[in-house]
Amino acid sequence: MQSFTLEIYSFRESPPHPRTRRALVALSFTGAIGLTFLLLGCALEGYGVYWPLFVLIFHVISPIPYFIAKRVTDDSDASSSACQELAYFFTTGIVVSAFGLPIILARVSVIQWGACGLVLAGNVVIFITIQGFFFVFGRGDDFSW
């Protein structure tokens, strides 16, 4: 009778660096503050209109052109490429649209100007959080799509 042993190997990753943990906690905290501003602009008793929540669509789709460009361009030695520049252009258009939507909604009196200010403050904080995520985790050595 032949016997064999099954060896199970553990592929544990090294624990994250303490600086990475602090950055992750800071990014989640600033994201929560930004979403709080956005929700306050919608849910305060004087405002009570939830149209500014459509800005969340812009927050979700803003990193998509960068991910596509990073995936398509394999040449990491080049300082810039047409695909990267097009991704920056689309991302800029998405971010400007996220700031423009509440202003237009306030201009046509769908929302009040105070709600517009809270939504714009939330936009600033959330987009800084997204940029911070790419600054901390976008080096390409640990995180890749």
mmCIF file of N, CA and C in Angstrom:
data_model
loop_
_atom_site.group_PDB
_atom_site.id
_atom_site.type_symbol
_atom_site.label_atom_id
_atom_site.label_comp_id
_atom_site.label_asym_id
_atom_site.label_seq_id
_atom_site.Cartn_x
_atom_site.Cartn_y
_atom_site.Cartn_z
ATOM 1 N N MET A 1 0.832 -1.158 0.000
ATOM 2 C CA MET A 1 0.000 0.000 0.000
ATOM 3 C C MET A 1 0.889 1.236 0.000
ATOM 4 N N GLN A 2 0.572 2.145 -0.875
ATOM 5 C CA GLN A 2 1.385 3.338 -1.042
ATOM 6 C C GLN A 2 0.740 4.492 -0.280
ATOM 7 N N SER A 3 1.530 5.205 0.458
ATOM 8 C CA SER A 3 1.003 6.347 1.201
ATOM 9 C C SER A 3 1.668 7.621 0.699
ATOM 10 N N PHE A 4 0.977 8.676 0.836
ATOM 11 C CA PHE A 4 1.538 9.960 0.450
ATOM 12 C C PHE A 4 1.095 11.005 1.468
ATOM 13 N N THR A 5 1.853 12.020 1.518
ATOM 14 C CA THR A 5 1.504 13.109 2.437
ATOM 15 C C THR A 5 1.144 14.343 1.627
ATOM 16 N N LEU A 6 0.206 15.058 2.116
ATOM 17 C CA LEU A 6 -0.251 16.286 1.485
ATOM 18 C C LEU A 6 0.261 17.448 2.317
ATOM 19 N N GLU A 7 1.100 18.202 1.706
ATOM 20 C CA GLU A 7 1.641 19.348 2.424
ATOM 21 C C GLU A 7 0.862 20.588 2.031
ATOM 22 N N ILE A 8 0.447 21.304 3.015
ATOM 23 C CA ILE A 8 -0.296 22.536 2.786
ATOM 24 C C ILE A 8 0.643 23.700 3.072
ATOM 25 N N TYR A 9 0.792 24.522 2.088
ATOM 26 C CA TYR A 9 1.660 25.674 2.235
ATOM 27 C C TYR A 9 0.811 26.906 2.535
ATOM 28 N N SER A 10 1.332 27.709 3.376
ATOM 29 C CA SER A 10 0.643 28.944 3.735
ATOM 30 C C SER A 10 1.260 30.089 2.941
ATOM 31 N N PHE A 11 0.439 30.728 2.182
ATOM 32 C CA PHE A 11 0.879 31.869 1.401
ATOM 33 C C PHE A 11 0.410 33.156 2.069
ATOM 34 N N ARG A 12 0.878 33.384 3.239
ATOM 35 C CA ARG A 12 0.487 34.598 3.954
ATOM 36 C C ARG A 12 1.294 35.768 3.433
ATOM 37 N N GLU A 13 0.601 36.848 3.238
ATOM 38 C CA GLU A 13 1.296 38.056 2.850
ATOM 39 C C GLU A 13 1.842 38.723 4.096
ATOM 40 N N SER A 14 2.851 39.501 3.900
ATOM 41 C CA SER A 14 3.394 40.229 5.038
ATOM 42 C C SER A 14 2.370 41.264 5.487
ATOM 43 N N PRO A 15 2.327 41.563 6.763
ATOM 44 C CA PRO A 15 1.351 42.546 7.232
ATOM 45 C C PRO A 15 1.640 43.912 6.626
ATOM 46 N N PRO A 16 0.593 44.705 6.421
ATOM 47 C CA PRO A 16 0.800 46.011 5.809
ATOM 48 C C PRO A 16 1.673 46.906 6.689
ATOM 49 N N HIS A 17 2.381 47.760 6.041
ATOM 50 C CA HIS A 17 3.262 48.692 6.731
ATOM 51 C C HIS A 17 2.419 49.634 7.592
ATOM 52 N N PRO A 18 2.898 50.027 8.775
ATOM 53 C CA PRO A 18 2.103 50.925 9.633
ATOM 54 C C PRO A 18 1.750 52.243 8.956
ATOM 55 N N ARG A 19 2.623 52.719 8.073
ATOM 56 C CA ARG A 19 2.323 53.949 7.352
ATOM 57 C C ARG A 19 1.140 53.746 6.403
ATOM 58 N N THR A 20 1.062 52.558 5.812
ATOM 59 C CA THR A 20 -0.049 52.236 4.928
ATOM 60 C C THR A 20 -1.354 52.154 5.707
ATOM 61 N N ARG A 21 -1.295 51.589 6.905
ATOM 62 C CA ARG A 21 -2.501 51.520 7.733
ATOM 63 C C ARG A 21 -2.996 52.901 8.094
ATOM 64 N N ARG A 22 -2.076 53.780 8.493
ATOM 65 C CA ARG A 22 -2.465 55.148 8.846
ATOM 66 C C ARG A 22 -3.062 55.868 7.651
ATOM 67 N N ALA A 23 -2.476 55.657 6.481
ATOM 68 C CA ALA A 23 -2.996 56.304 5.276
ATOM 69 C C ALA A 23 -4.388 55.782 4.947
ATOM 70 N N LEU A 24 -4.590 54.490 5.115
ATOM 71 C CA LEU A 24 -5.908 53.907 4.847
ATOM 72 C C LEU A 24 -6.956 54.443 5.809
ATOM 73 N N VAL A 25 -6.602 54.568 7.074
ATOM 74 C CA VAL A 25 -7.533 55.121 8.064
ATOM 75 C C VAL A 25 -7.825 56.585 7.748
ATOM 76 N N ALA A 26 -6.802 57.345 7.386
ATOM 77 C CA ALA A 26 -7.008 58.754 7.054
ATOM 78 C C ALA A 26 -7.871 58.914 5.817
ATOM 79 N N LEU A 27 -7.640 58.075 4.807
ATOM 80 C CA LEU A 27 -8.448 58.165 3.590
ATOM 81 C C LEU A 27 -9.902 57.794 3.853
ATOM 82 N N SER A 28 -10.139 56.781 4.667
ATOM 83 C CA SER A 28 -11.524 56.415 4.963
ATOM 84 C C SER A 28 -12.203 57.494 5.804
ATOM 85 N N PHE A 29 -11.444 58.127 6.698
ATOM 86 C CA PHE A 29 -12.006 59.209 7.506
ATOM 87 C C PHE A 29 -12.373 60.408 6.640
ATOM 88 N N THR A 30 -11.488 60.799 5.715
ATOM 89 C CA THR A 30 -11.805 61.940 4.856
ATOM 90 C C THR A 30 -12.937 61.612 3.888
ATOM 91 N N GLY A 31 -13.001 60.374 3.429
ATOM 92 C CA GLY A 31 -14.135 59.981 2.587
ATOM 93 C C GLY A 31 -15.450 60.064 3.331
ATOM 94 N N ALA A 32 -15.431 59.675 4.602
ATOM 95 C CA ALA A 32 -16.650 59.766 5.416
ATOM 96 C C ALA A 32 -17.047 61.221 5.646
ATOM 97 N N ILE A 33 -16.072 62.093 5.831
ATOM 98 C CA ILE A 33 -16.379 63.516 6.002
ATOM 99 C C ILE A 33 -16.985 64.080 4.721
ATOM 100 N N GLY A 34 -16.421 63.727 3.585
ATOM 101 C CA GLY A 34 -16.965 64.205 2.309
ATOM 102 C C GLY A 34 -18.386 63.734 2.073
ATOM 103 N N LEU A 35 -18.647 62.463 2.357
ATOM 104 C CA LEU A 35 -20.014 61.961 2.202
ATOM 105 C C LEU A 35 -20.963 62.607 3.201
ATOM 106 N N THR A 36 -20.457 62.954 4.384
ATOM 107 C CA THR A 36 -21.294 63.650 5.364
ATOM 108 C C THR A 36 -21.693 65.025 4.851
ATOM 109 N N PHE A 37 -20.742 65.749 4.266
ATOM 110 C CA PHE A 37 -21.085 67.042 3.665
ATOM 111 C C PHE A 37 -22.137 66.880 2.575
ATOM 112 N N LEU A 38 -21.959 65.878 1.733
ATOM 113 C CA LEU A 38 -22.910 65.644 0.649
ATOM 114 C C LEU A 38 -24.300 65.323 1.188
ATOM 115 N N LEU A 39 -24.364 64.453 2.181
ATOM 116 C CA LEU A 39 -25.665 64.098 2.742
ATOM 117 C C LEU A 39 -26.290 65.246 3.527
ATOM 118 N N LEU A 40 -25.473 66.069 4.183
ATOM 119 C CA LEU A 40 -26.017 67.241 4.859
ATOM 120 C C LEU A 40 -26.621 68.223 3.869
ATOM 121 N N GLY A 41 -26.001 68.341 2.706
ATOM 122 C CA GLY A 41 -26.553 69.207 1.673
ATOM 123 C C GLY A 41 -27.889 68.715 1.148
ATOM 124 N N CYS A 42 -28.171 67.457 1.337
ATOM 125 C CA CYS A 42 -29.437 66.893 0.870
ATOM 126 C C CYS A 42 -30.466 66.787 1.988
ATOM 127 N N ALA A 43 -30.053 66.409 3.169
ATOM 128 C CA ALA A 43 -30.997 65.962 4.183
ATOM 129 C C ALA A 43 -31.304 66.972 5.277
ATOM 130 N N LEU A 44 -30.622 68.096 5.326
ATOM 131 C CA LEU A 44 -30.975 69.067 6.359
ATOM 132 C C LEU A 44 -32.403 69.550 6.150
ATOM 133 N N GLU A 45 -33.038 69.895 7.246
ATOM 134 C CA GLU A 45 -34.470 70.207 7.215
ATOM 135 C C GLU A 45 -34.801 71.353 6.265
ATOM 136 N N GLY A 46 -33.933 72.331 6.185
ATOM 137 C CA GLY A 46 -34.201 73.463 5.300
ATOM 138 C C GLY A 46 -34.023 73.138 3.831
ATOM 139 N N TYR A 47 -33.268 72.101 3.528
ATOM 140 C CA TYR A 47 -32.984 71.780 2.128
ATOM 141 C C TYR A 47 -33.911 70.672 1.629
ATOM 142 N N GLY A 48 -33.774 69.479 2.145
ATOM 143 C CA GLY A 48 -34.705 68.384 1.899
ATOM 144 C C GLY A 48 -34.888 67.926 0.467
ATOM 145 N N VAL A 49 -33.958 68.212 -0.413
ATOM 146 C CA VAL A 49 -34.041 67.767 -1.804
ATOM 147 C C VAL A 49 -32.845 66.872 -2.064
ATOM 148 N N TYR A 50 -33.078 65.727 -2.653
ATOM 149 C CA TYR A 50 -32.026 64.731 -2.815
ATOM 150 C C TYR A 50 -31.435 64.696 -4.223
ATOM 151 N N TRP A 51 -31.657 65.705 -5.040
ATOM 152 C CA TRP A 51 -31.073 65.749 -6.369
ATOM 153 C C TRP A 51 -29.550 65.808 -6.354
ATOM 154 N N PRO A 52 -28.918 66.448 -5.370
ATOM 155 C CA PRO A 52 -27.443 66.471 -5.394
ATOM 156 C C PRO A 52 -26.784 65.105 -5.233
ATOM 157 N N LEU A 53 -27.526 64.091 -4.841
ATOM 158 C CA LEU A 53 -26.924 62.762 -4.722
ATOM 159 C C LEU A 53 -26.487 62.191 -6.070
ATOM 160 N N PHE A 54 -26.952 62.785 -7.164
ATOM 161 C CA PHE A 54 -26.490 62.333 -8.477
ATOM 162 C C PHE A 54 -24.999 62.609 -8.676
ATOM 163 N N VAL A 55 -24.418 63.440 -7.818
ATOM 164 C CA VAL A 55 -22.983 63.692 -7.872
ATOM 165 C C VAL A 55 -22.202 62.420 -7.557
ATOM 166 N N LEU A 56 -22.798 61.503 -6.823
ATOM 167 C CA LEU A 56 -22.128 60.238 -6.507
ATOM 168 C C LEU A 56 -21.760 59.453 -7.761
ATOM 169 N N ILE A 57 -22.552 59.611 -8.809
ATOM 170 C CA ILE A 57 -22.230 58.938 -10.078
ATOM 171 C C ILE A 57 -20.876 59.427 -10.597
ATOM 172 N N PHE A 58 -20.647 60.740 -10.495
ATOM 173 C CA PHE A 58 -19.362 61.287 -10.944
ATOM 174 C C PHE A 58 -18.215 60.810 -10.064
ATOM 175 N N HIS A 59 -18.474 60.648 -8.764
ATOM 176 C CA HIS A 59 -17.419 60.155 -7.880
ATOM 177 C C HIS A 59 -17.044 58.717 -8.223
ATOM 178 N N VAL A 60 -18.016 57.930 -8.614
ATOM 179 C CA VAL A 60 -17.749 56.526 -8.935
ATOM 180 C C VAL A 60 -17.027 56.393 -10.269
ATOM 181 N N ILE A 61 -17.416 57.167 -11.278
ATOM 182 C CA ILE A 61 -16.825 56.986 -12.606
ATOM 183 C C ILE A 61 -15.560 57.802 -12.827
ATOM 184 N N SER A 62 -15.183 58.670 -11.892
ATOM 185 C CA SER A 62 -13.998 59.508 -12.126
ATOM 186 C C SER A 62 -12.695 58.708 -12.246
ATOM 187 N N PRO A 63 -12.461 57.629 -11.497
ATOM 188 C CA PRO A 63 -11.190 56.916 -11.689
ATOM 189 C C PRO A 63 -11.182 55.938 -12.865
ATOM 190 N N ILE A 64 -12.305 55.692 -13.491
ATOM 191 C CA ILE A 64 -12.377 54.678 -14.546
ATOM 192 C C ILE A 64 -11.468 55.002 -15.733
ATOM 193 N N PRO A 65 -11.432 56.245 -16.266
ATOM 194 C CA PRO A 65 -10.504 56.487 -17.385
ATOM 195 C C PRO A 65 -9.037 56.239 -17.017
ATOM 196 N N TYR A 66 -8.659 56.551 -15.796
ATOM 197 C CA TYR A 66 -7.279 56.315 -15.367
ATOM 198 C C TYR A 66 -6.979 54.817 -15.319
ATOM 199 N N PHE A 67 -7.926 54.037 -14.786
ATOM 200 C CA PHE A 67 -7.716 52.587 -14.738
ATOM 201 C C PHE A 67 -7.587 51.994 -16.137
ATOM 202 N N ILE A 68 -8.425 52.456 -17.056
ATOM 203 C CA ILE A 68 -8.360 51.946 -18.425
ATOM 204 C C ILE A 68 -7.035 52.327 -19.069
ATOM 205 N N ALA A 69 -6.608 53.573 -18.892
ATOM 206 C CA ALA A 69 -5.344 54.012 -19.491
ATOM 207 C C ALA A 69 -4.154 53.284 -18.882
ATOM 208 N N LYS A 70 -4.204 53.030 -17.592
ATOM 209 C CA LYS A 70 -3.114 52.315 -16.946
ATOM 210 C C LYS A 70 -3.057 50.872 -17.430
ATOM 211 N N ARG A 71 -4.197 50.308 -17.710
ATOM 212 C CA ARG A 71 -4.255 48.923 -18.178
ATOM 213 C C ARG A 71 -3.802 48.801 -19.633
ATOM 214 N N VAL A 72 -4.155 49.798 -20.443
ATOM 215 C CA VAL A 72 -3.856 49.730 -21.873
ATOM 216 C C VAL A 72 -2.398 50.062 -22.153
ATOM 217 N N THR A 73 -1.872 51.086 -21.489
ATOM 218 C CA THR A 73 -0.494 51.480 -21.773
ATOM 219 C C THR A 73 0.456 50.605 -20.982
ATOM 220 N N ASP A 74 1.260 49.847 -21.708
ATOM 221 C CA ASP A 74 2.230 48.950 -21.082
ATOM 222 C C ASP A 74 3.585 49.613 -20.929
ATOM 223 N N ASP A 75 3.843 50.650 -21.698
ATOM 224 C CA ASP A 75 5.140 51.311 -21.670
ATOM 225 C C ASP A 75 5.198 52.266 -20.482
ATOM 226 N N SER A 76 5.819 51.812 -19.409
ATOM 227 C CA SER A 76 5.889 52.636 -18.211
ATOM 228 C C SER A 76 7.069 53.601 -18.247
ATOM 229 N N ASP A 77 7.978 53.455 -19.226
ATOM 230 C CA ASP A 77 9.127 54.342 -19.312
ATOM 231 C C ASP A 77 8.773 55.695 -19.916
ATOM 232 N N ALA A 78 7.767 55.716 -20.748
ATOM 233 C CA ALA A 78 7.386 56.971 -21.382
ATOM 234 C C ALA A 78 6.765 57.913 -20.357
ATOM 235 N N SER A 79 7.099 59.182 -20.487
ATOM 236 C CA SER A 79 6.568 60.147 -19.523
ATOM 237 C C SER A 79 5.093 60.427 -19.773
ATOM 238 N N SER A 80 4.653 60.303 -21.001
ATOM 239 C CA SER A 80 3.251 60.542 -21.315
ATOM 240 C C SER A 80 2.899 59.838 -22.617
ATOM 241 N N SER A 81 1.643 59.493 -22.752
ATOM 242 C CA SER A 81 1.184 58.902 -24.001
ATOM 243 C C SER A 81 -0.171 59.502 -24.340
ATOM 244 N N ALA A 82 -0.607 59.267 -25.546
ATOM 245 C CA ALA A 82 -1.887 59.813 -25.977
ATOM 246 C C ALA A 82 -3.036 59.215 -25.169
ATOM 247 N N CYS A 83 -2.918 57.955 -24.825
ATOM 248 C CA CYS A 83 -3.969 57.301 -24.039
ATOM 249 C C CYS A 83 -4.057 57.902 -22.636
ATOM 250 N N GLN A 84 -2.918 58.160 -22.014
ATOM 251 C CA GLN A 84 -2.918 58.777 -20.691
ATOM 252 C C GLN A 84 -3.479 60.193 -20.744
ATOM 253 N N GLU A 85 -3.095 60.938 -21.766
ATOM 254 C CA GLU A 85 -3.601 62.304 -21.890
ATOM 255 C C GLU A 85 -5.109 62.316 -22.120
ATOM 256 N N LEU A 86 -5.613 61.364 -22.902
ATOM 257 C CA LEU A 86 -7.056 61.269 -23.109
ATOM 258 C C LEU A 86 -7.766 60.893 -21.805
ATOM 259 N N ALA A 87 -7.149 60.018 -21.023
ATOM 260 C CA ALA A 87 -7.724 59.653 -19.724
ATOM 261 C C ALA A 87 -7.756 60.853 -18.790
ATOM 262 N N TYR A 88 -6.689 61.661 -18.778
ATOM 263 C CA TYR A 88 -6.682 62.868 -17.956
ATOM 264 C C TYR A 88 -7.761 63.852 -18.411
ATOM 265 N N PHE A 89 -7.943 63.949 -19.716
ATOM 266 C CA PHE A 89 -8.972 64.841 -20.254
ATOM 267 C C PHE A 89 -10.371 64.398 -19.823
ATOM 268 N N PHE A 90 -10.666 63.104 -19.954
ATOM 269 C CA PHE A 90 -11.981 62.604 -19.546
ATOM 270 C C PHE A 90 -12.190 62.740 -18.038
ATOM 271 N N THR A 91 -11.150 62.465 -17.259
ATOM 272 C CA THR A 91 -11.264 62.604 -15.809
ATOM 273 C C THR A 91 -11.516 64.053 -15.416
ATOM 274 N N THR A 92 -10.835 64.972 -16.086
ATOM 275 C CA THR A 92 -11.070 66.389 -15.817
ATOM 276 C C THR A 92 -12.494 66.787 -16.156
ATOM 277 N N GLY A 93 -13.013 66.282 -17.264
ATOM 278 C CA GLY A 93 -14.405 66.562 -17.623
ATOM 279 C C GLY A 93 -15.396 66.021 -16.601
ATOM 280 N N ILE A 94 -15.109 64.849 -16.062
ATOM 281 C CA ILE A 94 -15.988 64.250 -15.053
ATOM 282 C C ILE A 94 -15.949 65.064 -13.763
ATOM 283 N N VAL A 95 -14.756 65.486 -13.351
ATOM 284 C CA VAL A 95 -14.631 66.269 -12.121
ATOM 285 C C VAL A 95 -15.300 67.634 -12.273
ATOM 286 N N VAL A 96 -15.107 68.289 -13.404
ATOM 287 C CA VAL A 96 -15.763 69.581 -13.638
ATOM 288 C C VAL A 96 -17.284 69.407 -13.658
ATOM 289 N N SER A 97 -17.762 68.317 -14.213
ATOM 290 C CA SER A 97 -19.204 68.051 -14.212
ATOM 291 C C SER A 97 -19.740 67.841 -12.798
ATOM 292 N N ALA A 98 -18.929 67.203 -11.948
ATOM 293 C CA ALA A 98 -19.354 66.995 -10.558
ATOM 294 C C ALA A 98 -19.486 68.323 -9.822
ATOM 295 N N PHE A 99 -18.657 69.298 -10.159
ATOM 296 C CA PHE A 99 -18.779 70.613 -9.549
ATOM 297 C C PHE A 99 -19.851 71.455 -10.229
ATOM 298 N N GLY A 100 -20.074 71.213 -11.508
ATOM 299 C CA GLY A 100 -21.052 72.013 -12.237
ATOM 300 C C GLY A 100 -22.491 71.642 -11.957
ATOM 301 N N LEU A 101 -22.756 70.370 -11.696
ATOM 302 C CA LEU A 101 -24.144 69.936 -11.479
ATOM 303 C C LEU A 101 -24.808 70.643 -10.305
ATOM 304 N N PRO A 102 -24.202 70.710 -9.114
ATOM 305 C CA PRO A 102 -24.882 71.419 -8.027
ATOM 306 C C PRO A 102 -25.048 72.918 -8.293
ATOM 307 N N ILE A 103 -24.082 73.511 -9.004
ATOM 308 C CA ILE A 103 -24.200 74.935 -9.311
ATOM 309 C C ILE A 103 -25.373 75.176 -10.249
ATOM 310 N N ILE A 104 -25.518 74.319 -11.239
ATOM 311 C CA ILE A 104 -26.653 74.463 -12.162
ATOM 312 C C ILE A 104 -27.963 74.198 -11.441
ATOM 313 N N LEU A 105 -28.000 73.193 -10.566
ATOM 314 C CA LEU A 105 -29.225 72.925 -9.807
ATOM 315 C C LEU A 105 -29.591 74.103 -8.900
ATOM 316 N N ALA A 106 -28.604 74.763 -8.325
ATOM 317 C CA ALA A 106 -28.885 75.934 -7.491
ATOM 318 C C ALA A 106 -29.290 77.127 -8.341
ATOM 319 N N ARG A 107 -28.702 77.250 -9.511
ATOM 320 C CA ARG A 107 -29.014 78.390 -10.399
ATOM 321 C C ARG A 107 -30.454 78.345 -10.893
ATOM 322 N N VAL A 108 -30.983 77.144 -11.138
ATOM 323 C CA VAL A 108 -32.370 77.024 -11.603
ATOM 324 C C VAL A 108 -33.332 76.803 -10.447
ATOM 325 N N SER A 109 -32.858 77.014 -9.219
ATOM 326 C CA SER A 109 -33.666 76.965 -7.991
ATOM 327 C C SER A 109 -34.249 75.583 -7.684
ATOM 328 N N VAL A 110 -33.567 74.539 -8.093
ATOM 329 C CA VAL A 110 -33.977 73.193 -7.696
ATOM 330 C C VAL A 110 -33.503 72.924 -6.272
ATOM 331 N N ILE A 111 -32.288 73.370 -5.966
ATOM 332 C CA ILE A 111 -31.755 73.271 -4.606
ATOM 333 C C ILE A 111 -31.388 74.681 -4.146
ATOM 334 N N GLN A 112 -31.183 74.832 -2.853
ATOM 335 C CA GLN A 112 -30.795 76.129 -2.309
ATOM 336 C C GLN A 112 -29.277 76.286 -2.374
ATOM 337 N N TRP A 113 -28.818 77.533 -2.279
ATOM 338 C CA TRP A 113 -27.401 77.797 -2.400
ATOM 339 C C TRP A 113 -26.607 77.234 -1.223
ATOM 340 N N GLY A 114 -27.212 77.145 -0.054
ATOM 341 C CA GLY A 114 -26.533 76.528 1.082
ATOM 342 C C GLY A 114 -26.266 75.049 0.845
ATOM 343 N N ALA A 115 -27.252 74.369 0.259
ATOM 344 C CA ALA A 115 -27.066 72.957 -0.096
ATOM 345 C C ALA A 115 -25.988 72.823 -1.162
ATOM 346 N N CYS A 116 -25.964 73.773 -2.089
ATOM 347 C CA CYS A 116 -24.936 73.751 -3.131
ATOM 348 C C CYS A 116 -23.547 73.886 -2.506
ATOM 349 N N GLY A 117 -23.409 74.769 -1.528
ATOM 350 C CA GLY A 117 -22.124 74.935 -0.859
ATOM 351 C C GLY A 117 -21.683 73.679 -0.130
ATOM 352 N N LEU A 118 -22.616 73.007 0.540
ATOM 353 C CA LEU A 118 -22.270 71.766 1.231
ATOM 354 C C LEU A 118 -21.870 70.668 0.247
ATOM 355 N N VAL A 119 -22.574 70.593 -0.866
ATOM 356 C CA VAL A 119 -22.242 69.578 -1.875
ATOM 357 C C VAL A 119 -20.883 69.876 -2.498
ATOM 358 N N LEU A 120 -20.591 71.147 -2.752
ATOM 359 C CA LEU A 120 -19.286 71.498 -3.309
ATOM 360 C C LEU A 120 -18.163 71.205 -2.316
ATOM 361 N N ALA A 121 -18.405 71.465 -1.036
ATOM 362 C CA ALA A 121 -17.403 71.119 -0.017
ATOM 363 C C ALA A 121 -17.190 69.606 0.031
ATOM 364 N N GLY A 122 -18.281 68.850 -0.066
ATOM 365 C CA GLY A 122 -18.166 67.398 -0.117
ATOM 366 C C GLY A 122 -17.408 66.925 -1.340
ATOM 367 N N ASN A 123 -17.635 67.583 -2.485
ATOM 368 C CA ASN A 123 -16.904 67.231 -3.706
ATOM 369 C C ASN A 123 -15.404 67.434 -3.527
ATOM 370 N N VAL A 124 -15.028 68.574 -2.941
ATOM 371 C CA VAL A 124 -13.607 68.851 -2.743
ATOM 372 C C VAL A 124 -12.976 67.761 -1.879
ATOM 373 N N VAL A 125 -13.629 67.431 -0.778
ATOM 374 C CA VAL A 125 -13.064 66.438 0.143
ATOM 375 C C VAL A 125 -13.008 65.061 -0.501
ATOM 376 N N ILE A 126 -14.041 64.667 -1.214
ATOM 377 C CA ILE A 126 -14.071 63.332 -1.822
ATOM 378 C C ILE A 126 -13.045 63.210 -2.944
ATOM 379 N N PHE A 127 -12.912 64.242 -3.776
ATOM 380 C CA PHE A 127 -11.927 64.152 -4.852
ATOM 381 C C PHE A 127 -10.500 64.214 -4.313
ATOM 382 N N ILE A 128 -10.266 64.933 -3.217
ATOM 383 C CA ILE A 128 -8.951 64.895 -2.582
ATOM 384 C C ILE A 128 -8.686 63.494 -2.023
ATOM 385 N N THR A 129 -9.725 62.853 -1.505
ATOM 386 C CA THR A 129 -9.580 61.485 -1.012
ATOM 387 C C THR A 129 -9.241 60.515 -2.141
ATOM 388 N N ILE A 130 -9.903 60.661 -3.271
ATOM 389 C CA ILE A 130 -9.614 59.797 -4.423
ATOM 390 C C ILE A 130 -8.179 60.017 -4.905
ATOM 391 N N GLN A 131 -7.761 61.280 -4.978
ATOM 392 C CA GLN A 131 -6.395 61.573 -5.391
ATOM 393 C C GLN A 131 -5.389 61.039 -4.375
ATOM 394 N N GLY A 132 -5.718 61.143 -3.104
ATOM 395 C CA GLY A 132 -4.848 60.594 -2.069
ATOM 396 C C GLY A 132 -4.715 59.088 -2.170
ATOM 397 N N PHE A 133 -5.807 58.414 -2.541
ATOM 398 C CA PHE A 133 -5.742 56.965 -2.733
ATOM 399 C C PHE A 133 -4.731 56.613 -3.822
ATOM 400 N N PHE A 134 -4.777 57.334 -4.937
ATOM 401 C CA PHE A 134 -3.834 57.043 -6.008
ATOM 402 C C PHE A 134 -2.417 57.435 -5.622
ATOM 403 N N PHE A 135 -2.269 58.453 -4.804
ATOM 404 C CA PHE A 135 -0.933 58.847 -4.356
ATOM 405 C C PHE A 135 -0.336 57.796 -3.432
ATOM 406 N N VAL A 136 -1.146 57.232 -2.539
ATOM 407 C CA VAL A 136 -0.637 56.262 -1.568
ATOM 408 C C VAL A 136 -0.523 54.867 -2.169
ATOM 409 N N PHE A 137 -1.548 54.414 -2.872
ATOM 410 C CA PHE A 137 -1.602 53.035 -3.331
ATOM 411 C C PHE A 137 -1.349 52.877 -4.839
ATOM 412 N N GLY A 138 -1.136 53.921 -5.572
ATOM 413 C CA GLY A 138 -1.025 53.821 -7.014
ATOM 414 C C GLY A 138 0.378 53.690 -7.543
ATOM 415 N N ARG A 139 1.314 53.245 -6.722
ATOM 416 C CA ARG A 139 2.690 53.117 -7.173
ATOM 417 C C ARG A 139 2.887 51.976 -8.154
ATOM 418 N N GLY A 140 1.997 51.029 -8.164
ATOM 419 C CA GLY A 140 2.102 49.926 -9.103
ATOM 420 C C GLY A 140 2.794 48.702 -8.547
ATOM 421 N N ASP A 141 3.437 48.792 -7.373
ATOM 422 C CA ASP A 141 4.112 47.608 -6.865
ATOM 423 C C ASP A 141 3.165 46.693 -6.090
ATOM 424 N N ASP A 142 2.240 47.241 -5.350
ATOM 425 C CA ASP A 142 1.315 46.412 -4.583
ATOM 426 C C ASP A 142 -0.066 46.343 -5.218
ATOM 427 N N PHE A 143 -0.487 47.415 -5.832
ATOM 428 C CA PHE A 143 -1.853 47.514 -6.335
ATOM 429 C C PHE A 143 -1.825 47.616 -7.842
ATOM 430 N N SER A 144 -2.480 46.703 -8.500
ATOM 431 C CA SER A 144 -2.585 46.816 -9.954
ATOM 432 C C SER A 144 -3.900 46.202 -10.401
ATOM 433 N N TRP A 145 -4.418 46.726 -11.472
ATOM 434 C CA TRP A 145 -5.690 46.235 -11.999
ATOM 435 C C TRP A 145 -5.435 45.326 -13.139
#
